Coordinates of C-alpha atoms and ligand atoms in Angstrom, one line a residue:
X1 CA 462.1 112.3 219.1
X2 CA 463.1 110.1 221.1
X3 CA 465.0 110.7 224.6
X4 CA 467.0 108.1 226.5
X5 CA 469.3 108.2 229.3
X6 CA 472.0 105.7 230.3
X7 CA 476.1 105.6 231.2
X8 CA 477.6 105.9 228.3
X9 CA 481.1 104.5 227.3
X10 CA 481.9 107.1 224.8
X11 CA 485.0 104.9 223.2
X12 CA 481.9 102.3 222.1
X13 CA 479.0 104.8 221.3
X14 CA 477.8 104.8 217.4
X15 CA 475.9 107.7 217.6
X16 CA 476.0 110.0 214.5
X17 CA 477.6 112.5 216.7
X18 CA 479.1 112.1 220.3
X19 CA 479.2 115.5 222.1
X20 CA 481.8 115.4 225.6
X21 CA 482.9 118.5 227.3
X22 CA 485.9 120.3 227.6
X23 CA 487.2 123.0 230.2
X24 CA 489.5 125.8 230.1
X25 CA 493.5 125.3 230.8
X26 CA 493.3 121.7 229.3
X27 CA 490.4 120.2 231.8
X28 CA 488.7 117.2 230.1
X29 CA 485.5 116.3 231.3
X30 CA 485.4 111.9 231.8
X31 CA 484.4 111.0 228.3
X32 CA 486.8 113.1 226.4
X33 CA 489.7 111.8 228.5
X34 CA 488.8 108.3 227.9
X35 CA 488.7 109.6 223.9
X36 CA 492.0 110.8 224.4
X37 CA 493.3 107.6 226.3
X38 CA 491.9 105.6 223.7
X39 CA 493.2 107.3 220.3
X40 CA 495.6 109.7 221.7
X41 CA 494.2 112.3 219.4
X42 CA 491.6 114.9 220.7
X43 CA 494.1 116.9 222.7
X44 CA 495.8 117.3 219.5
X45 CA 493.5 118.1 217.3
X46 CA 492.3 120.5 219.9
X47 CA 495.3 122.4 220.0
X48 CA 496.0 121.9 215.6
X49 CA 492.8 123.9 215.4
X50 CA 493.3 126.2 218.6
X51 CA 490.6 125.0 220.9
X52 CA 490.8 126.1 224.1
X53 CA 487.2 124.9 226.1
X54 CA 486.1 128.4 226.3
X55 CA 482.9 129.0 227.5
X56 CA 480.1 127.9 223.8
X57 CA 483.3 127.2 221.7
X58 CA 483.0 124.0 219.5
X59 CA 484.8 121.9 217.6
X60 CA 483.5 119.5 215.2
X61 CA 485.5 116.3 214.6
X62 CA 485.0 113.6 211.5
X63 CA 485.7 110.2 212.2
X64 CA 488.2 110.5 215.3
X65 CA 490.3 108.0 216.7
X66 CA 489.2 106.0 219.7
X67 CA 485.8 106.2 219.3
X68 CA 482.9 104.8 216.8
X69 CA 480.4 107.4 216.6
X70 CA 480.4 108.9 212.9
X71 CA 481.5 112.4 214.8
X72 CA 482.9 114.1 218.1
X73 CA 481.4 117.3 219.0
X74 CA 483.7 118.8 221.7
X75 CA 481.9 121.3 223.3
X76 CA 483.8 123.8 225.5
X77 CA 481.7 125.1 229.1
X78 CA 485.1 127.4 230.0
X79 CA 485.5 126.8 234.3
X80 CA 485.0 123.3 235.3
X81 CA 482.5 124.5 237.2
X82 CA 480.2 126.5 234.7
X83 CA 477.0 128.8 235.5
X84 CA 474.2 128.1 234.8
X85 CA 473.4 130.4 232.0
X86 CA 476.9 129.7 230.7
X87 CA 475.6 126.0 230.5
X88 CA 472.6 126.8 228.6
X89 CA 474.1 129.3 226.0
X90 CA 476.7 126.0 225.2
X91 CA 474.4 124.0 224.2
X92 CA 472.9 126.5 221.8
X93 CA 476.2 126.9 220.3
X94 CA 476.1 122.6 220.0
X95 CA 473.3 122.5 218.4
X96 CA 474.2 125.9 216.2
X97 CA 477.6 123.9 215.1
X98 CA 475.4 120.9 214.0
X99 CA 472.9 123.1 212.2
X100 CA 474.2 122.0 208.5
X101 CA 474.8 118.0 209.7
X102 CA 472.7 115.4 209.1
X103 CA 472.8 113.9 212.2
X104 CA 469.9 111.6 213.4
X105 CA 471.3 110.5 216.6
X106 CA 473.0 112.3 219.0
X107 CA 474.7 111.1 222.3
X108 CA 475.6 114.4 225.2
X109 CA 478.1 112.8 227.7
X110 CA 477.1 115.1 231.0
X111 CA 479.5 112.9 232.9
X112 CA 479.3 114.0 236.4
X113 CA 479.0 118.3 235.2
X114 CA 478.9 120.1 238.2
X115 CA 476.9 123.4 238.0
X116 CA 476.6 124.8 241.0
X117 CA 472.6 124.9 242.8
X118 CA 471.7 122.6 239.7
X119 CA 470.4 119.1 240.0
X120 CA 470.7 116.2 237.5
X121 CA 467.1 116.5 236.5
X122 CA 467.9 120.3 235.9
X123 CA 470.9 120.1 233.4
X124 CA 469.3 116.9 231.5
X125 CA 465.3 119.1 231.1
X126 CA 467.7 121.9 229.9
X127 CA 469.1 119.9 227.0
X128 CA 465.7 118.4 225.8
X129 CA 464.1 122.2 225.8
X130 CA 467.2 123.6 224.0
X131 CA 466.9 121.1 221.7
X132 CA 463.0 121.0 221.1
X133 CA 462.9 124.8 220.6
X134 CA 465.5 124.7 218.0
X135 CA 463.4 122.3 215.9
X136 CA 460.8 125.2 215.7
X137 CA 460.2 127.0 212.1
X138 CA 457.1 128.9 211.4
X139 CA 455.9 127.5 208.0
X140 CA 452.3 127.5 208.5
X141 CA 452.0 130.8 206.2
X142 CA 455.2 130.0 203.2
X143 CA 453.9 128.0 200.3
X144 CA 456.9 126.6 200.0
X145 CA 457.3 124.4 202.8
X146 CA 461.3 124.4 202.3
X147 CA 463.3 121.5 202.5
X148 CA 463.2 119.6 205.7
X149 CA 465.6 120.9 208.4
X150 CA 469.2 119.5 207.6
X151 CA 469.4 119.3 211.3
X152 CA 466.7 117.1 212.3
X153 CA 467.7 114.5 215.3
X154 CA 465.5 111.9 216.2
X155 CA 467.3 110.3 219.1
X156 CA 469.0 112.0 222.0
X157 CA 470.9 109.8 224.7
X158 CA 472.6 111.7 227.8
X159 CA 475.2 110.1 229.1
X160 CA 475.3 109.8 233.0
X161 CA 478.7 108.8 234.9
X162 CA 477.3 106.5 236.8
X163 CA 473.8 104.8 236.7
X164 CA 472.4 106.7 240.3
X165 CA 472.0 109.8 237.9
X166 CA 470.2 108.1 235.1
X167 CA 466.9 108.7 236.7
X168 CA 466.8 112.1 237.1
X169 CA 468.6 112.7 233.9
X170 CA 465.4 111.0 232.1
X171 CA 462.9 112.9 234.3
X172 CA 464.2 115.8 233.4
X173 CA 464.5 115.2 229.4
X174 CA 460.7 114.2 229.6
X175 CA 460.0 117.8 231.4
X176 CA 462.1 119.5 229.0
X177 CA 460.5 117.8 225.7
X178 CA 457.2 118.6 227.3
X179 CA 458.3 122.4 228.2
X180 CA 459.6 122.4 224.4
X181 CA 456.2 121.1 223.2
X182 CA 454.5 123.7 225.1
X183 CA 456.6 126.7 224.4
X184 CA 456.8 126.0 220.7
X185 CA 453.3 126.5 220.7
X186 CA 453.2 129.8 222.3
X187 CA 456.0 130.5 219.6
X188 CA 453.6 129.3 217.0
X189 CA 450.5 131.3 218.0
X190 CA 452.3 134.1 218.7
X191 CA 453.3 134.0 215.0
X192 CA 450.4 133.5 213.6
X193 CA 448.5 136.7 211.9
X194 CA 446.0 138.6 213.3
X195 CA 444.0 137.7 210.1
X196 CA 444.3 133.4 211.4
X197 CA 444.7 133.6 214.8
X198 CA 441.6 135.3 216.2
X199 CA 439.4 135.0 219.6
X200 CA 437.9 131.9 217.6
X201 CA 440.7 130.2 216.5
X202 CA 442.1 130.5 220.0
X203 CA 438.7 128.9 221.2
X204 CA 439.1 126.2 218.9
X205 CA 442.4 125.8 220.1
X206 CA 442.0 124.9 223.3
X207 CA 439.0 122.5 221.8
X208 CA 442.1 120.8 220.3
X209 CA 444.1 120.9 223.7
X210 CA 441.1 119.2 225.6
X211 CA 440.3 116.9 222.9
X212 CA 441.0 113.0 224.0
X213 CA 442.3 113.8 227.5
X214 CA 440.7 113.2 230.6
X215 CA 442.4 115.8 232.8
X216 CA 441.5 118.6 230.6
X217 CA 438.1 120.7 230.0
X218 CA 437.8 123.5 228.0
X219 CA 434.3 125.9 228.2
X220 CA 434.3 128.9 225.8
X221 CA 432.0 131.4 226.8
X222 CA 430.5 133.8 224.1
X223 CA 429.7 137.0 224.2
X224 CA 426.1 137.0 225.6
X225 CA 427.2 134.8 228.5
X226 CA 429.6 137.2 229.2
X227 CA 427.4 140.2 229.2
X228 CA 425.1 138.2 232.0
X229 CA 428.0 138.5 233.7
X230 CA 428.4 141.5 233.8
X231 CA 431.5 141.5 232.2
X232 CA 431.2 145.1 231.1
X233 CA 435.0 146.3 230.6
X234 CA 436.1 143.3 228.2
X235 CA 433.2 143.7 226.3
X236 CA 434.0 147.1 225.7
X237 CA 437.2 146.5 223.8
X238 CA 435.5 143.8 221.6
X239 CA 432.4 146.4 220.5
X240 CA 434.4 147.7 217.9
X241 CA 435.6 144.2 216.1
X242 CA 433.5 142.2 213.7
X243 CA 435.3 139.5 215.6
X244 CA 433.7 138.0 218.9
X245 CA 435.6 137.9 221.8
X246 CA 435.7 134.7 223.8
X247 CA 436.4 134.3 227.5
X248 CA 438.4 130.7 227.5
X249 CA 438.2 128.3 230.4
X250 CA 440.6 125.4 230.4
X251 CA 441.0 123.1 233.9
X252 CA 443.8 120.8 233.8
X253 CA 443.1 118.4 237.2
X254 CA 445.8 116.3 238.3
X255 CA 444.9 115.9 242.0
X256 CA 442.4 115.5 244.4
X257 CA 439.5 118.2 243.7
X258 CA 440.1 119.3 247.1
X259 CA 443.3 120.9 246.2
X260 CA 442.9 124.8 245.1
X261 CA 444.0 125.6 241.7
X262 CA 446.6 128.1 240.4
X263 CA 445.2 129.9 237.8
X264 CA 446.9 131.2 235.2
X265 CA 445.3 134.4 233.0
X266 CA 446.5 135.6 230.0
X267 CA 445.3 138.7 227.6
X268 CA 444.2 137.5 224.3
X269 CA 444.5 140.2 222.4
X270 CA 444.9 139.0 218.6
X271 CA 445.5 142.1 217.5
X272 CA 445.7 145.7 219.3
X273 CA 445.1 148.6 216.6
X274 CA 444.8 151.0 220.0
X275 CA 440.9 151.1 218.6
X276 CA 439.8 154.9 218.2
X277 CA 443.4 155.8 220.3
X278 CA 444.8 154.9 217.0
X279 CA 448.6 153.6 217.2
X280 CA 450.9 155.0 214.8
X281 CA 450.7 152.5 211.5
X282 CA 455.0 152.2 211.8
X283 CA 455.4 148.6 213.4
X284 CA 451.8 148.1 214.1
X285 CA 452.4 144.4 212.9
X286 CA 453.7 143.4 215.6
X287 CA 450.6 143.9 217.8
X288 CA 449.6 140.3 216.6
X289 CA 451.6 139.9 219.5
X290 CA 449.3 140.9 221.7
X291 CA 448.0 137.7 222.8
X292 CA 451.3 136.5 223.8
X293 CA 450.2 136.3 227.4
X294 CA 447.3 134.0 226.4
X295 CA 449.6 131.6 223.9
X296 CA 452.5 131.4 226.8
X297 CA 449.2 129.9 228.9
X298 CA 448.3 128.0 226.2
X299 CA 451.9 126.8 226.0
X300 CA 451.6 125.9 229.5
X301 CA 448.4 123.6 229.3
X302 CA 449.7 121.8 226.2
X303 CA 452.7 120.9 228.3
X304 CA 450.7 119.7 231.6
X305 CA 448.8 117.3 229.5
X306 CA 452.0 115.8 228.3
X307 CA 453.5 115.9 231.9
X308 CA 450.3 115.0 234.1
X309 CA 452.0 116.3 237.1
X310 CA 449.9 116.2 240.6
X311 CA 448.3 119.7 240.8
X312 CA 445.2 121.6 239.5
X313 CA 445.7 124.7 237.3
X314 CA 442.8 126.7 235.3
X315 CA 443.3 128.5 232.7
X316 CA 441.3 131.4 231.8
X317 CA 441.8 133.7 228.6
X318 CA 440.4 136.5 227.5
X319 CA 440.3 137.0 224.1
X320 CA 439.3 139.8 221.7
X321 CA 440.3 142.1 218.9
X322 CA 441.0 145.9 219.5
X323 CA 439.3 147.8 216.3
X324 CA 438.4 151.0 215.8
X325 CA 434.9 151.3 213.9
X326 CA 431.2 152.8 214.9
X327 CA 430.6 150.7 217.1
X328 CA 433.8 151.1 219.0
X329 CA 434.3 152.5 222.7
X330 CA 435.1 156.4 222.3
X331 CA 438.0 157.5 224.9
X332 CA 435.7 159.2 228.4
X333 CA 433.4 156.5 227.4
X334 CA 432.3 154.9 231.2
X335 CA 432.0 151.1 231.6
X336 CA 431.1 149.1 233.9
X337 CA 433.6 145.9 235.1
X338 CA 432.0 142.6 236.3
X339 CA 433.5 143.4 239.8
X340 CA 431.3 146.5 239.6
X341 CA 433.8 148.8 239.8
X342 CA 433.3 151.9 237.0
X343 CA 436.0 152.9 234.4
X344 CA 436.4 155.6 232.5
X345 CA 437.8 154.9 229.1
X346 CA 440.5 157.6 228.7
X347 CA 442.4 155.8 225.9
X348 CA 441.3 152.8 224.2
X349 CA 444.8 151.8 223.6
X350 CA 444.9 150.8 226.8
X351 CA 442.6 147.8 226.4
X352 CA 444.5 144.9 227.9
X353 CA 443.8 145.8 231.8
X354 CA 439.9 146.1 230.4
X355 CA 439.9 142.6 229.2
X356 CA 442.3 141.4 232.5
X357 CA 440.1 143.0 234.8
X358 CA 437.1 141.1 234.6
X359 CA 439.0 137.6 233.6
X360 CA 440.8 138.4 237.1
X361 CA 437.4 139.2 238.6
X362 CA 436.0 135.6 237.0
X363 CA 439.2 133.9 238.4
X364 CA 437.5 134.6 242.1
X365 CA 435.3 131.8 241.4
X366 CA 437.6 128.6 241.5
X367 CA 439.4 129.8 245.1
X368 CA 442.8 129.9 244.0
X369 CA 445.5 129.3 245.6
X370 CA 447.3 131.7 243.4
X371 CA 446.6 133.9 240.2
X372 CA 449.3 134.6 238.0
X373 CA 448.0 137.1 234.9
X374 CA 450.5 137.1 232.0
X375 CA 450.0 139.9 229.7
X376 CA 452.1 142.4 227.2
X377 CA 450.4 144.9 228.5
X378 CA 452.6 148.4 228.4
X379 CA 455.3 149.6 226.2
X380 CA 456.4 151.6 229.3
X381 CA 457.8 148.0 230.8
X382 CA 459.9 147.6 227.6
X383 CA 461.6 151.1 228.6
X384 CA 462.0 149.9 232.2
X385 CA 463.6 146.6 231.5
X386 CA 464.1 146.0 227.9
X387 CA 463.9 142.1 226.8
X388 CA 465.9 140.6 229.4
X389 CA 463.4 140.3 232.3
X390 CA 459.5 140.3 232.6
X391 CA 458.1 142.7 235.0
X392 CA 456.7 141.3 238.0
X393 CA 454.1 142.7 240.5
X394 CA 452.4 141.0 243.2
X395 CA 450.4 141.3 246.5
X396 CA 452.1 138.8 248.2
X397 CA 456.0 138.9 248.7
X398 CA 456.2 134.7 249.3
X399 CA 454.4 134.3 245.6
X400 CA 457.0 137.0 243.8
X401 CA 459.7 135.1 245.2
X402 CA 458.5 131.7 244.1
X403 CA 458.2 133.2 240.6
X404 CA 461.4 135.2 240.7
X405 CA 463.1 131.5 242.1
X406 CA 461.6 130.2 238.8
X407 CA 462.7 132.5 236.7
X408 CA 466.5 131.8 237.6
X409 CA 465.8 128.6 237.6
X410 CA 465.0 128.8 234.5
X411 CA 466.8 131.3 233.0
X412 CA 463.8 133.1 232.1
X413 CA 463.5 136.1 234.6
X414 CA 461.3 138.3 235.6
X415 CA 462.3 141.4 237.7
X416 CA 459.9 142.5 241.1
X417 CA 458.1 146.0 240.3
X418 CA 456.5 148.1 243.0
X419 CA 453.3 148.7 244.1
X420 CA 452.8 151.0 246.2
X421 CA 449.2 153.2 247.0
X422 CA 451.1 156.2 245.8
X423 CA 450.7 155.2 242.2
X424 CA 447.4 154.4 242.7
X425 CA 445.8 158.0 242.5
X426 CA 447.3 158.2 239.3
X427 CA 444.3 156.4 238.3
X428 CA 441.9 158.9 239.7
X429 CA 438.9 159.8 237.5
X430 CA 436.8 162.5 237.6
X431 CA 433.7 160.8 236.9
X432 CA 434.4 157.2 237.3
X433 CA 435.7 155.1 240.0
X434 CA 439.1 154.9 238.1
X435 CA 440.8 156.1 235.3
X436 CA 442.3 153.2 232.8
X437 CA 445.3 155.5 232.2
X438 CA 448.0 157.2 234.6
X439 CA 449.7 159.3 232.8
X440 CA 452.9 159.8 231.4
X441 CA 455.0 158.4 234.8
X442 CA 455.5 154.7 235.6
X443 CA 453.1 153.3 232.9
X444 CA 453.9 149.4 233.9
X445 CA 453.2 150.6 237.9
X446 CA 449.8 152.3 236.5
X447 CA 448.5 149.5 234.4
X448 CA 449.5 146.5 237.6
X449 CA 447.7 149.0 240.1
X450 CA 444.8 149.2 237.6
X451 CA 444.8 145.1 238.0
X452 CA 445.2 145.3 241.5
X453 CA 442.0 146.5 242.2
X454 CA 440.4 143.4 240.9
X455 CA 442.8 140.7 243.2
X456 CA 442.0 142.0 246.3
X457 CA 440.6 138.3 247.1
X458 CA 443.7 136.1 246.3
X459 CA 447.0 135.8 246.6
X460 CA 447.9 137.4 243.1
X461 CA 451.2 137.8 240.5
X462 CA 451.2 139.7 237.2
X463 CA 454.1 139.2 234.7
X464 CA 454.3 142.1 232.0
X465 CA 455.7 140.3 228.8
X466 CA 455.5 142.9 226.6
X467 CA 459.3 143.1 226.3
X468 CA 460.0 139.4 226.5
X469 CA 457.3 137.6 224.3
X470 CA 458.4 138.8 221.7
X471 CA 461.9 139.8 219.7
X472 CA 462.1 142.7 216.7
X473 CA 463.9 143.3 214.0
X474 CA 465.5 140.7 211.7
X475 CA 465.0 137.7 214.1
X476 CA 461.1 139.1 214.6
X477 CA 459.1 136.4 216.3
X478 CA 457.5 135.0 219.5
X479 CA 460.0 133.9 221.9
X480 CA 457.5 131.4 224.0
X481 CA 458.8 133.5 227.1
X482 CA 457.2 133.2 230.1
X483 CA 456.4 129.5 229.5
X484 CA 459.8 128.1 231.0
X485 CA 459.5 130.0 234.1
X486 CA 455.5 129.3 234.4
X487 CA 456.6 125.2 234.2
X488 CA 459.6 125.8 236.5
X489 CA 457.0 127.4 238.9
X490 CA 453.7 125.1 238.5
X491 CA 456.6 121.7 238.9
X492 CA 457.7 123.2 242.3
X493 CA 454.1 123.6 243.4
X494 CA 453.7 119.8 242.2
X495 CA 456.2 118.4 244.2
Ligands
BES501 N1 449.7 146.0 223.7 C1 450.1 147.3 224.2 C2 451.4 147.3 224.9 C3 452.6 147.0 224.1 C4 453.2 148.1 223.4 C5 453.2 145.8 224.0 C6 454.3 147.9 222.6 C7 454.3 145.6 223.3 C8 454.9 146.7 222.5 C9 449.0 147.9 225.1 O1 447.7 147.5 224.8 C10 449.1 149.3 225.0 O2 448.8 149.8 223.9 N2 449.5 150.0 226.0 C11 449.7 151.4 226.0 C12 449.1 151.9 227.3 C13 448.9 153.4 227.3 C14 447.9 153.8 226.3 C15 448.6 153.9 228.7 C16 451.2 151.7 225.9 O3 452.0 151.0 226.5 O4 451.5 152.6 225.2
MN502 MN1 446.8 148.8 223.4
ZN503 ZN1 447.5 145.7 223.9

């Protein structure tokens, strides 16, 4: 794919399809008035077929007047001065009105759009990641690969008003192919099966990711290194799987050494059964899922390398199966955590905050900046805030709100959680230091006050995903959520 942008005169552009803008109560954006001027004809044909520039309303056009591209996409963003959001969701609906054309090149005139707290480089990044994610299919696992996607563009030009804007309309395409690139492989691990996509396979993953590029290193450590480390709690949800686990350490540097990282952790788990706390066996499929968390920071390292922006982030994920067998933990089992803190084992369904735990404890060692755990960690977040917003919790209120910012930047949001002590002696034990459960109340509070007593030594964010990595039903499959938001946020702290 191929990503240009220029001023555009849209009466001379031969693109296979030329997409301008259109506004409620007959507003034309530049390029479709110069159309109009030119063949007299769009404001016609607008009002033949009854298009009225509502908000993600399109109208496809074959060889119009006063133009030379093949087609005329007239794309409707409702008031001149649109939302964000309302932005984004039209061009979706472009690219879902193109969906059966077989359109190579394709030429967006942005003219001088005007979205209010939105930069150039903003509305250019978000047509290159609408755009990449809609070229995702999971195939890996049909053996009939299908016919190649009708809709299959290989060049997109944005067309600035003026040359000042070309700039940042082009930085902002590269971030947003990158951010595609990135989140399309969250999407893609998250799809894989449990069966595929195991601790290993992530390992060798993040081989891959490392492989040929100088600002990336990847060391996998195994499950003797980890038990010299004490790491007591992960290893305790991985002692009932034939599979390893694998604690994955990936350093992107892109400045100076002296600058302290943002690390990013993310629970790998490939696939959560609940171990001896059996789940019920309806919809257990979608606990492949479960390392959505570690393939969003995945998604994240894949696109740094492509960006090479000036800032160091680690990754570090910890991956493992939960499996219920003899040699599984038994709920009231007590471990031991790498931060030395006991646990007592009161479900093993609650396995995520085992493996977090001492990944977050492991984090200590690079002095971060910031940590910033991603993890579908409780069903109990999905009741608080359904799909529409990540749950966020954090021990510092200027971090939240530079993750919230990101969120609405990018229209990925997460939504702040407390935590306050009064949850915490929901974790009591009776024979432990803490519990890994808190009963029936505030599960999502329990489980981010379970973490909390392992960041006590950095300035620390955790994002619960469960109810955004992931869509069910017909349209099942891995959303790359929180990648967008994660990029938004590591590009600030670049610049
Ligand atoms: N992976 C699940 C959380 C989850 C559930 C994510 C449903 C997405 C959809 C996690 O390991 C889990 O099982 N959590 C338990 C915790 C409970 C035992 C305290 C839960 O949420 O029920
Ligand atoms: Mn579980
Ligand atoms: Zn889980």
């Amino acid at each position: 794919m191929q990503y240009t942008a220029k001023v555009v005169n849209a009466n001379t552009d031969r693109s296979d399809c030329l997409i301008v803008t259109a506004f409620e109560g007959d507003q034309w954006s530049a390029s479709a008035s110069a159309l109009e001027s030119k063949g007299g004809q769009l404001a016609a044909l607008c009002k033949r077929e009854g298009f009225k520039g509502k908000q993600g309303e399109t109208l496809l056009l074959h060889t119009p007047e006063g133009t030379q591209a093949k087609r005329v996409l007239v794309l409707g963003l409702g008031k001149l001065q649109p939302s964000p959001s309302a932005y984004q969701s039209a061009l979706g609906k472009a690219l879902e009105a193109l969906k059966n054309t077989p359109c190579k090149s394709l030429t967006l005139c942005l003219d001088e759009l005007n979205i209010e707290g939105r930069d150039a480089r903003w509305l250019a990044r978000q047509v290159a990641l609408t755009l990449g994610m809609g070229q995702y299919r999971f195939t890996r696992c049909k053996s009939q690969k299908g016919d190649a996607p009708p809709f299959a563009p290989t060049k997109l030009t944005v067309g600035a008003a003026k040359k000042s804007l070309t700039s940042d309309f082009q930085t902002g395409l590269r971030e947003g192919a990158a951010m595609a690139k990135g989140t399309n492989l969250t999407r893609e691990l998250g799809d894989l099966p449990g069966n595929i996509c195991t601790p290993s396979y992530l390992a060798t993953e993040a081989r891959r990711l490392g492989r040929g590029q100088k600002k990336l290193s990847t060391k996998i450590l195994d499950e003797k290194q980890m038990k010299e480390l004490g790491m007591g709690a992960l290893l305790s949800v991985s002692a009932g799987s034939d599979q390893p686990a694998k604690l994955i350490v990936m350093e992107y540097r892109g400045a100076a050494k002296s600058q302290k990282p943002v690390v990013l952790v993310g629970k790998g788990i490939t696939f959560d059964t609940g171990g001896i706390s059996l789940k019920p066996g309806a919809g257990m499929d979608e606990m492949k899922y479960d390392m959505g968390g570690a393939a969003s920071v995945f998604g994240c390292m894949q696109t740094l390398v492509e960006l090479e922006p000036n800032i160091n982030v680690v990754a570090v994920v910890a991956a493992s199966e939960n499996m219920p067998s003899g040699g599984a933990t038994k709920p009231g089992d007590i471990v031991t955590s790498m931060s030395g803190q006991t646990i007592e084992v009161l479900n093993t369904d609650a396995e995520g905050r085992l493996v977090l735990c001492d990944a977050l404890t492991y984090a200590e060692r690079f002095k971060p900046k910031a940590v910033v755990d991603v993890a579908t960690l409780t069903g109990a977040c999905i009741m608080a805030l359904g799909s529409h917003a990540s749950g966020l919790y954090s021990n510092r209120d200027e971090l939240a709100e530079a993750l919230l910012a990101a969120g609405e930047e990018s229209g990925d949001r997460a939504w702040r959680m407390p935590l306050w002590d009064e949850y915490q002696k929901q974790l009591d034990s009776n024979f432990a230091d803490m519990a890994n459960i808190g009963g029936r109340e505030a599960g999502s509070v329990t489980a981010a006050c379970f973490l909390s007593r392992y960041t006590q030594k950095y300035p620390w964010a955790h994002l619960d995903v469960a109810g955004t990595a992931w869509r069910s039903g017909s349209a099942k499959g891995a959303t790359g959520r929180p990648v967008p938001l994660l990029m938004h946020y590591l590009l600030k702290q670049a610049s």
